[in-house]
Short mmCIF file of C-alpha atoms in Angstrom, two decimals:
data_model
loop_
_atom_site.label_atom_id
_atom_site.label_comp_id
_atom_site.label_asym_id
_atom_site.label_seq_id
_atom_site.Cartn_x
_atom_site.Cartn_y
_atom_site.Cartn_z
CA MET A 18 97.43 66.75 38.17
CA GLU A 19 100.86 65.97 39.62
CA LYS A 20 102.89 63.38 37.97
CA ILE A 21 103.68 60.40 39.99
CA GLN A 22 106.52 58.02 39.35
CA ALA A 23 106.44 54.35 40.19
CA ILE A 24 109.71 52.34 41.08
CA GLY A 25 108.78 48.72 41.70
CA THR A 26 105.62 48.50 43.72
CA THR A 27 106.31 51.87 45.36
CA GLU A 28 104.80 55.06 44.07
CA ILE A 29 106.90 58.34 44.80
CA VAL A 30 106.21 61.77 43.69
CA PRO A 31 108.85 64.67 43.12
CA ALA A 32 110.25 66.37 46.24
CA ARG A 33 108.50 69.77 46.25
CA ASN A 34 109.36 73.02 48.30
CA GLY A 35 105.90 74.46 48.88
CA VAL A 36 104.74 76.43 52.12
CA VAL A 37 104.19 73.42 54.28
CA ARG A 38 106.72 71.05 52.70
CA GLY A 39 109.22 73.74 52.53
CA TRP A 40 109.99 73.24 56.48
CA GLN A 41 113.51 73.58 55.70
CA ARG A 42 113.07 77.30 55.41
CA TRP A 43 111.31 77.98 58.38
CA ALA A 44 112.00 75.34 61.00
CA PRO A 45 115.37 76.70 62.35
CA TYR A 46 113.86 80.30 62.58
CA ALA A 47 111.02 78.69 64.57
CA ALA A 48 113.39 76.94 66.74
CA VAL A 49 115.04 80.00 67.55
CA GLY A 50 111.71 81.66 68.36
CA TRP A 51 110.69 78.83 70.48
CA SER A 52 113.86 79.18 72.53
CA LEU A 53 113.33 82.99 73.06
CA ILE A 54 109.77 82.31 74.20
CA TYR A 55 110.70 79.50 76.59
CA GLY A 56 113.46 81.70 77.86
CA LEU A 57 110.94 84.31 78.71
CA LEU A 58 108.76 81.76 80.30
CA GLY A 59 111.84 80.78 82.66
CA VAL A 60 112.24 84.42 83.46
CA TYR A 61 108.60 84.53 84.49
CA TRP A 62 108.87 81.33 86.65
CA ALA A 63 111.90 82.96 88.32
CA ILE A 64 110.30 86.02 89.27
CA ARG A 65 106.75 84.94 90.05
CA GLY A 66 107.79 81.62 91.36
CA GLY A 67 104.50 79.93 90.11
CA GLY A 68 103.89 77.52 87.45
CA PHE A 69 107.31 75.98 87.30
CA PRO A 70 106.60 72.31 86.41
CA PHE A 71 109.64 70.62 88.01
CA THR A 72 109.14 71.25 91.69
CA SER A 73 110.56 68.99 94.52
CA ALA A 74 107.26 67.15 94.63
CA ALA A 75 107.55 66.35 90.98
CA ALA A 76 110.64 63.91 91.79
CA SER A 77 108.12 61.56 93.49
CA ASP A 78 105.27 61.45 90.82
CA ALA A 79 105.38 58.17 89.11
CA LEU A 80 103.45 59.57 86.13
CA GLY A 81 105.29 63.06 85.95
CA PRO A 82 107.93 64.06 83.49
CA LEU A 83 111.35 62.26 83.73
CA MET A 84 113.07 65.41 84.14
CA GLY A 85 111.40 65.99 87.44
CA ARG A 86 113.20 62.82 88.65
CA PHE A 87 116.38 64.75 88.65
CA GLY A 88 115.24 67.53 90.93
CA PRO A 89 114.52 71.23 90.63
CA VAL A 90 118.23 72.14 90.31
CA VAL A 91 118.89 70.21 87.26
CA ALA A 92 115.56 71.13 85.79
CA TRP A 93 116.45 74.75 86.24
CA VAL A 94 119.61 74.31 84.55
CA VAL A 95 117.98 72.71 81.55
CA VAL A 96 115.18 75.40 81.36
CA VAL A 97 117.85 78.11 81.33
CA LEU A 98 120.05 76.57 78.54
CA ALA A 99 116.82 75.87 76.55
CA GLY A 100 116.17 79.53 76.45
CA LEU A 101 118.58 82.12 75.52
CA PRO A 102 121.75 80.03 75.21
CA ALA A 103 119.91 77.68 72.90
CA ALA A 104 118.61 80.76 70.73
CA VAL A 105 122.32 82.05 70.36
CA LEU A 106 123.05 78.49 69.20
CA GLY A 107 120.29 78.35 66.58
CA THR A 108 121.22 81.92 65.25
CA VAL A 109 124.88 80.73 64.91
CA MET A 110 123.73 77.50 62.91
CA LEU A 111 121.54 79.65 60.75
CA ARG A 112 124.77 81.57 59.62
CA GLY A 113 125.77 77.98 58.33
CA VAL A 114 129.07 78.17 60.47
CA ARG A 115 131.43 75.18 59.49
CA GLY A 116 134.55 73.61 60.81
CA ARG A 117 135.96 70.01 61.44
CA VAL A 118 135.32 70.82 65.25
CA LEU A 119 132.30 73.19 65.33
CA GLN A 120 130.17 71.42 63.15
CA PRO A 121 129.89 68.13 64.79
CA LEU A 122 129.65 70.08 68.16
CA PHE A 123 126.77 72.09 67.14
CA VAL A 124 124.98 69.23 65.74
CA THR A 125 125.55 67.13 68.91
CA MET A 126 124.30 70.11 71.07
CA SER A 127 121.26 70.92 69.12
CA LEU A 128 120.41 67.01 68.85
CA LEU A 129 121.01 66.85 72.91
CA LEU A 130 118.43 69.73 73.21
CA GLY A 131 115.78 68.10 70.87
CA GLY A 132 116.28 64.93 72.78
CA VAL A 133 115.90 66.45 76.17
CA LEU A 134 112.72 68.33 75.19
CA LEU A 135 111.08 65.16 73.45
CA LEU A 136 112.08 62.45 75.96
CA LEU A 137 112.57 64.00 79.54
CA MET A 138 109.91 66.89 79.32
CA PRO A 139 106.86 64.90 78.62
CA SER A 140 105.60 62.39 81.07
CA LEU A 141 103.77 59.00 81.17
CA ASP A 142 100.46 60.52 81.76
CA LEU A 143 100.40 62.15 78.48
CA LEU A 144 100.66 58.83 76.80
CA VAL A 145 97.68 57.42 78.94
CA MET A 146 95.72 60.49 78.01
CA VAL A 147 96.37 59.90 74.29
CA GLY A 148 95.51 56.27 74.66
CA TYR A 149 92.21 57.10 76.38
CA ILE A 150 91.20 59.28 73.43
CA PRO A 151 89.04 56.46 71.74
CA TYR A 152 87.42 55.37 75.07
CA THR A 153 86.54 59.18 75.98
CA LEU A 154 84.99 59.56 72.45
CA ALA A 155 83.04 56.32 72.95
CA HIS A 156 81.57 57.58 76.15
CA LEU A 157 81.27 61.22 75.26
CA PHE A 158 77.47 61.21 75.94
CA SER A 159 77.22 58.02 78.25
CA ARG A 160 79.78 59.42 80.75
CA PRO A 161 79.96 63.14 80.36
CA ASP A 162 81.54 63.52 83.58
CA PHE A 163 84.55 61.52 82.59
CA ALA A 164 84.69 63.25 79.27
CA ARG A 165 84.71 66.54 81.09
CA SER A 166 87.45 65.31 83.53
CA VAL A 167 89.68 64.36 80.55
CA LEU A 168 89.13 67.73 78.86
CA GLN A 169 90.25 69.41 82.15
CA ALA A 170 93.33 67.34 82.04
CA TRP A 171 94.31 68.42 78.58
CA MET A 172 93.82 72.00 79.36
CA GLN A 173 96.01 71.92 82.71
CA TRP A 174 99.22 73.84 82.62
CA SER A 175 101.44 70.74 83.27
CA THR A 176 99.83 69.14 79.92
CA LEU A 177 100.27 72.39 77.85
CA HIS A 178 103.80 72.59 78.99
CA GLN A 179 104.64 69.20 77.78
CA LEU A 180 102.85 69.94 74.37
CA LEU A 181 104.95 73.07 74.22
CA CYS A 182 108.31 71.03 74.83
CA LEU A 183 107.27 68.41 72.29
CA LEU A 184 106.84 71.06 69.79
CA GLY A 185 110.16 72.65 70.49
CA GLY A 186 111.83 69.24 70.55
CA PHE A 187 110.59 68.58 67.05
CA LEU A 188 111.38 72.11 65.89
CA TRP A 189 115.16 71.76 67.10
CA LEU A 190 115.34 68.26 65.51
CA GLY A 191 114.38 69.96 62.22
CA ALA A 192 116.69 72.78 62.69
CA THR A 193 119.62 70.34 63.32
CA VAL A 194 118.71 68.47 60.09
CA VAL A 195 118.79 71.86 58.29
CA TYR A 196 122.23 72.64 59.50
CA ALA A 197 123.62 69.26 58.90
CA ARG A 198 122.63 69.49 55.33
CA ARG A 199 123.53 73.06 54.76
CA SER A 200 127.02 72.50 56.46
CA GLY A 201 127.45 69.13 54.97
CA GLU A 202 127.13 70.34 51.47
CA ALA A 203 123.89 68.20 50.92
CA CYS A 204 120.68 69.48 49.06
CA LEU A 205 118.60 71.39 51.77
CA VAL A 206 115.48 70.17 50.71
CA CYS A 207 116.15 66.38 50.00
CA GLY A 208 119.28 65.97 51.89
CA ARG A 209 121.11 63.96 49.15
CA ARG A 210 124.57 64.29 48.34
CA ASP A 211 126.42 63.16 45.22
CA GLY A 212 127.05 59.65 44.83
CA PRO A 213 125.17 56.44 45.68
CA GLU A 214 122.30 56.81 48.31
CA GLY A 215 123.37 53.75 50.34
CA TRP A 216 121.12 52.82 53.19
CA THR A 217 118.73 55.75 52.39
CA GLY A 218 117.98 54.48 49.02
CA GLN A 219 114.45 53.24 48.11
CA ARG A 220 115.19 49.57 48.07
CA GLN A 221 117.34 49.57 51.04
CA ALA A 222 115.02 51.63 53.05
CA ALA A 223 112.08 49.21 52.17
CA ARG A 224 114.19 46.39 53.33
CA TRP A 225 114.99 47.72 56.86
CA GLY A 226 111.56 49.45 57.26
CA ARG A 227 110.07 46.14 56.99
CA ILE A 228 112.16 44.61 59.58
CA ALA A 229 111.39 47.65 61.96
CA VAL A 230 107.63 47.03 61.43
CA VAL A 231 107.98 43.43 62.32
CA VAL A 232 109.88 44.35 65.67
CA GLY A 233 107.35 47.09 66.33
CA LEU A 234 104.46 44.66 66.09
CA VAL A 235 105.58 42.61 69.02
CA PRO A 236 104.77 45.09 71.87
CA PRO A 237 101.23 45.83 70.90
CA VAL A 238 100.30 42.32 70.40
CA PHE A 239 101.62 41.30 73.71
CA TYR A 240 99.93 44.22 75.41
CA ALA A 241 96.71 43.35 73.73
CA PHE A 242 97.05 39.64 74.53
CA THR A 243 97.30 40.32 78.25
CA ARG A 244 94.51 42.95 78.53
CA TYR A 245 92.09 40.78 76.28
CA ALA A 246 92.64 37.84 78.74
CA TRP A 247 91.69 39.88 81.71
CA ALA A 248 88.65 41.29 79.94
CA LEU A 249 87.66 37.64 78.99
CA GLY A 250 87.83 36.34 82.45
CA TRP A 251 91.57 35.03 82.50
CA PRO A 252 93.21 36.46 85.51
CA LEU A 253 96.88 36.38 83.89
CA GLY A 254 99.61 37.28 86.12
CA MET A 255 97.41 38.24 89.14
CA THR A 256 95.39 36.68 92.03
CA GLU A 257 91.72 35.89 91.61
CA ALA A 258 90.83 38.25 94.25
CA TYR A 259 92.83 41.23 92.53
CA TRP A 260 91.17 40.39 89.20
CA ARG A 261 87.66 40.42 90.54
CA GLN A 262 88.40 43.90 92.29
CA GLY A 263 89.33 45.18 88.95
CA GLN A 264 86.17 43.63 87.24
CA GLU A 265 83.95 45.38 89.81
CA ARG A 266 85.59 48.82 89.14
CA GLY A 267 85.51 48.08 85.42
CA THR A 268 89.24 48.32 84.99
CA TRP A 269 89.49 45.61 82.50
CA ILE A 270 86.96 47.23 80.23
CA SER A 271 88.82 50.29 80.03
CA GLY A 272 91.87 48.26 79.51
CA LEU A 273 90.21 46.67 76.64
CA PHE A 274 89.78 49.99 74.94
CA LEU A 275 93.51 50.63 75.28
CA ALA A 276 94.56 47.26 73.84
CA THR A 277 92.15 47.80 70.81
CA PHE A 278 93.59 51.17 70.46
CA GLY A 279 97.28 49.44 70.55
CA LEU A 280 96.24 47.09 67.98
CA VAL A 281 94.81 49.69 65.60
CA GLY A 282 98.14 51.40 65.94
CA ALA A 283 99.79 48.22 65.16
CA ALA A 284 97.66 47.90 62.04
CA LEU A 285 98.44 51.49 60.97
CA MET A 286 102.09 50.89 61.34
CA LEU A 287 101.73 48.10 58.76
CA GLY A 288 100.61 50.81 56.26
CA LEU A 289 104.22 52.12 56.46
CA VAL A 290 105.33 49.10 54.39
CA GLN A 291 102.05 48.35 52.65
CA ARG A 292 100.53 49.45 49.32
CA TRP A 293 97.45 50.94 51.28
CA GLY A 294 99.78 53.24 53.06
CA GLU A 295 100.71 54.87 49.65
CA ARG A 296 97.21 55.05 48.36
CA PHE A 297 93.90 55.23 50.17
CA PRO A 298 92.04 52.02 49.81
CA HIS A 299 88.98 51.63 47.76
CA TRP A 300 86.34 51.56 50.71
CA MET A 301 87.37 55.08 51.69
CA PRO A 302 84.66 57.40 50.21
CA GLY A 303 86.17 60.55 48.54
CA LEU A 304 89.74 59.49 49.35
CA ALA A 305 89.75 55.89 47.47
CA GLY A 306 92.51 55.88 45.22
CA ARG A 307 94.16 59.17 46.24
CA ARG A 308 97.97 59.37 47.00
CA VAL A 309 98.33 59.44 51.02
CA PRO A 310 100.43 62.62 51.80
CA LEU A 311 103.62 61.95 53.54
CA ALA A 312 102.90 64.18 56.36
CA LEU A 313 99.68 62.57 57.15
CA ALA A 314 101.69 59.47 58.21
CA ILE A 315 105.00 60.61 59.23
CA VAL A 316 103.73 63.35 61.70
CA PRO A 317 101.45 61.11 63.89
CA ALA A 318 103.86 58.36 63.89
CA ALA A 319 106.76 60.56 65.14
CA LEU A 320 104.55 61.81 67.79
CA VAL A 321 103.30 58.43 68.92
CA SER A 322 106.80 56.97 68.86
CA VAL A 323 108.14 59.78 71.11
CA LEU A 324 105.29 59.17 73.54
CA LEU A 325 105.91 55.35 73.44
CA MET A 326 109.49 55.59 74.35
CA VAL A 327 108.60 58.16 77.28
CA GLY A 328 105.80 56.13 78.63
CA GLY A 329 107.84 52.90 78.71
CA VAL A 330 110.91 54.54 80.24
CA GLY A 331 108.77 56.09 82.75
CA ILE A 332 107.20 52.70 83.66
CA GLY A 333 110.59 50.81 83.81
CA SER A 334 111.80 53.56 86.27
CA ASP A 335 109.35 52.54 88.78
CA LEU A 336 109.75 48.89 88.89
CA SER A 337 110.92 48.70 92.35
CA LEU A 338 107.92 50.69 93.65
CA MET A 339 105.58 48.49 91.73
CA ARG A 340 106.96 45.51 93.32
CA ALA A 341 106.62 47.02 96.75
CA ASN A 342 102.92 47.97 95.96
CA MET A 343 102.29 44.41 94.92
CA LEU A 344 103.78 42.98 98.01
CA ALA A 345 101.68 45.39 100.15
CA ALA A 346 98.60 44.43 98.20
CA GLY A 347 99.09 40.68 99.33
CA ALA A 348 100.95 39.19 96.54
CA THR A 349 103.65 36.53 97.63
CA PRO A 350 107.17 36.82 96.48
CA ALA A 351 106.55 33.72 94.27
CA GLU A 352 103.68 35.65 92.42
CA ILE A 353 105.71 38.79 91.66
CA PRO A 354 107.48 37.52 88.45
CA GLY A 355 104.38 36.48 86.75
CA ALA A 356 102.64 39.73 87.82
CA LEU A 357 105.55 41.90 86.48
CA LEU A 358 105.77 39.75 83.18
CA PHE A 359 101.84 40.06 82.39
CA GLN A 360 101.12 43.25 84.03
CA VAL A 361 104.10 45.56 83.39
CA GLY A 362 106.11 43.29 80.92
CA PRO A 363 104.08 44.56 77.99
CA THR A 364 104.58 48.08 78.89
CA LEU A 365 108.23 47.69 79.39
CA LEU A 366 108.38 46.98 75.64
CA PHE A 367 106.85 50.45 74.75
CA PRO A 368 110.36 51.96 74.23
CA LEU A 369 111.07 49.08 71.74
CA TRP A 370 108.06 49.85 70.00
CA GLY A 371 108.59 53.64 69.89
CA VAL A 372 111.96 53.12 68.30
CA ALA A 373 110.88 50.49 66.05
CA LEU A 374 107.91 52.96 64.65
CA ALA A 375 110.39 55.80 64.41
CA VAL A 376 112.83 53.62 62.40
CA ALA A 377 110.02 52.31 60.33
CA THR A 378 108.63 56.01 59.59
CA LEU A 379 112.15 57.05 58.47
CA GLY A 380 112.21 54.02 56.07
CA TYR A 381 108.70 55.03 54.67
CA TYR A 382 109.90 58.62 54.07
CA PHE A 383 112.90 57.28 52.30
CA ARG A 384 111.25 54.77 50.37
CA ARG A 385 108.44 57.39 49.18
CA ARG A 386 110.32 60.45 48.43
CA GLY A 387 110.90 61.25 44.95
CA PRO A 388 113.26 62.79 42.76
CA CYS A 389 114.40 66.36 44.18
CA LYS A 390 113.29 69.37 41.75
CA VAL A 391 115.83 71.61 43.59
CA CYS A 392 119.02 69.56 42.98
CA GLY A 393 117.90 66.68 40.59
CA ARG A 394 119.33 63.97 42.52
CA GLY A 395 117.14 60.63 42.99
CA GLY A 396 115.77 60.47 39.47
#
């Protein structure tokens, strides 16, 4: 049995360096390997000409990756840089090269690569597909055609490419963290240095983590309020005729599932600052009282935070097109502000939700990490 130490009301466990938890050892090599594979994929696209996800048609796709908005030339530059040049950069970082100029330069370049892979390569439709997972499972047998179409969407090359880029983005972020620790004379496992922990200390992280959770609750609650209103017969932000059309198509019922899924996500976010986010509650058979693994909370939260940021930015970039579509559908100029506020407004807050979730997840990690068995800090 592992020994668990309690500080205040938070249970922490000593930092360990096992196969899974020892990502500090393999993440930089995995990032280099990913870039080599992606470079070969770029060569295949260049030779065969098929499968390249950022064609000219992608620039007009409102649900497509944000990278497609910049056109195929810029996309090709990014694809090339993410291949062999990135692998060379990762190899140099693996050697622990230091320097007053080189160290911040390498950290900036690798962070930029990870950010591009995470925020510009995925698309809004990936967030939509994730949001419809509960709806799909609920109608797995009653609507098999719908479930089949969702499965086919997940197996499309465009979706697989987005998942590949998400993997590469997280690997490069991990490689950046490892290099920053190694070159900054910090512990490779826990990231601590000599001296006070400051804002990464347990009590400080608990404080700003709670603030992030409170901020992150606003978007899903606002989103659920509007979608529940439509499902209950209140045409909030739309004309009566438009609401009836959606009612006939069953749009508001599917929106109700998305709203409920958002509220479930908001409730799970509360676990990042609550006791039941550290130990499974008593009503969970087989798990009651057991410690919640850090990865079980951090990995899904990190993925969802990225998708929320991508989705919100993608929706915000199409506001002018949405306004034009509303006018074409018969909405008057006076009705546009209310329609944008209640129909689009909640989704425009998704980036705020994503950032708040990411900050709260980081606070959760700092709050729960224990003393390091490698460097002895944090005791």
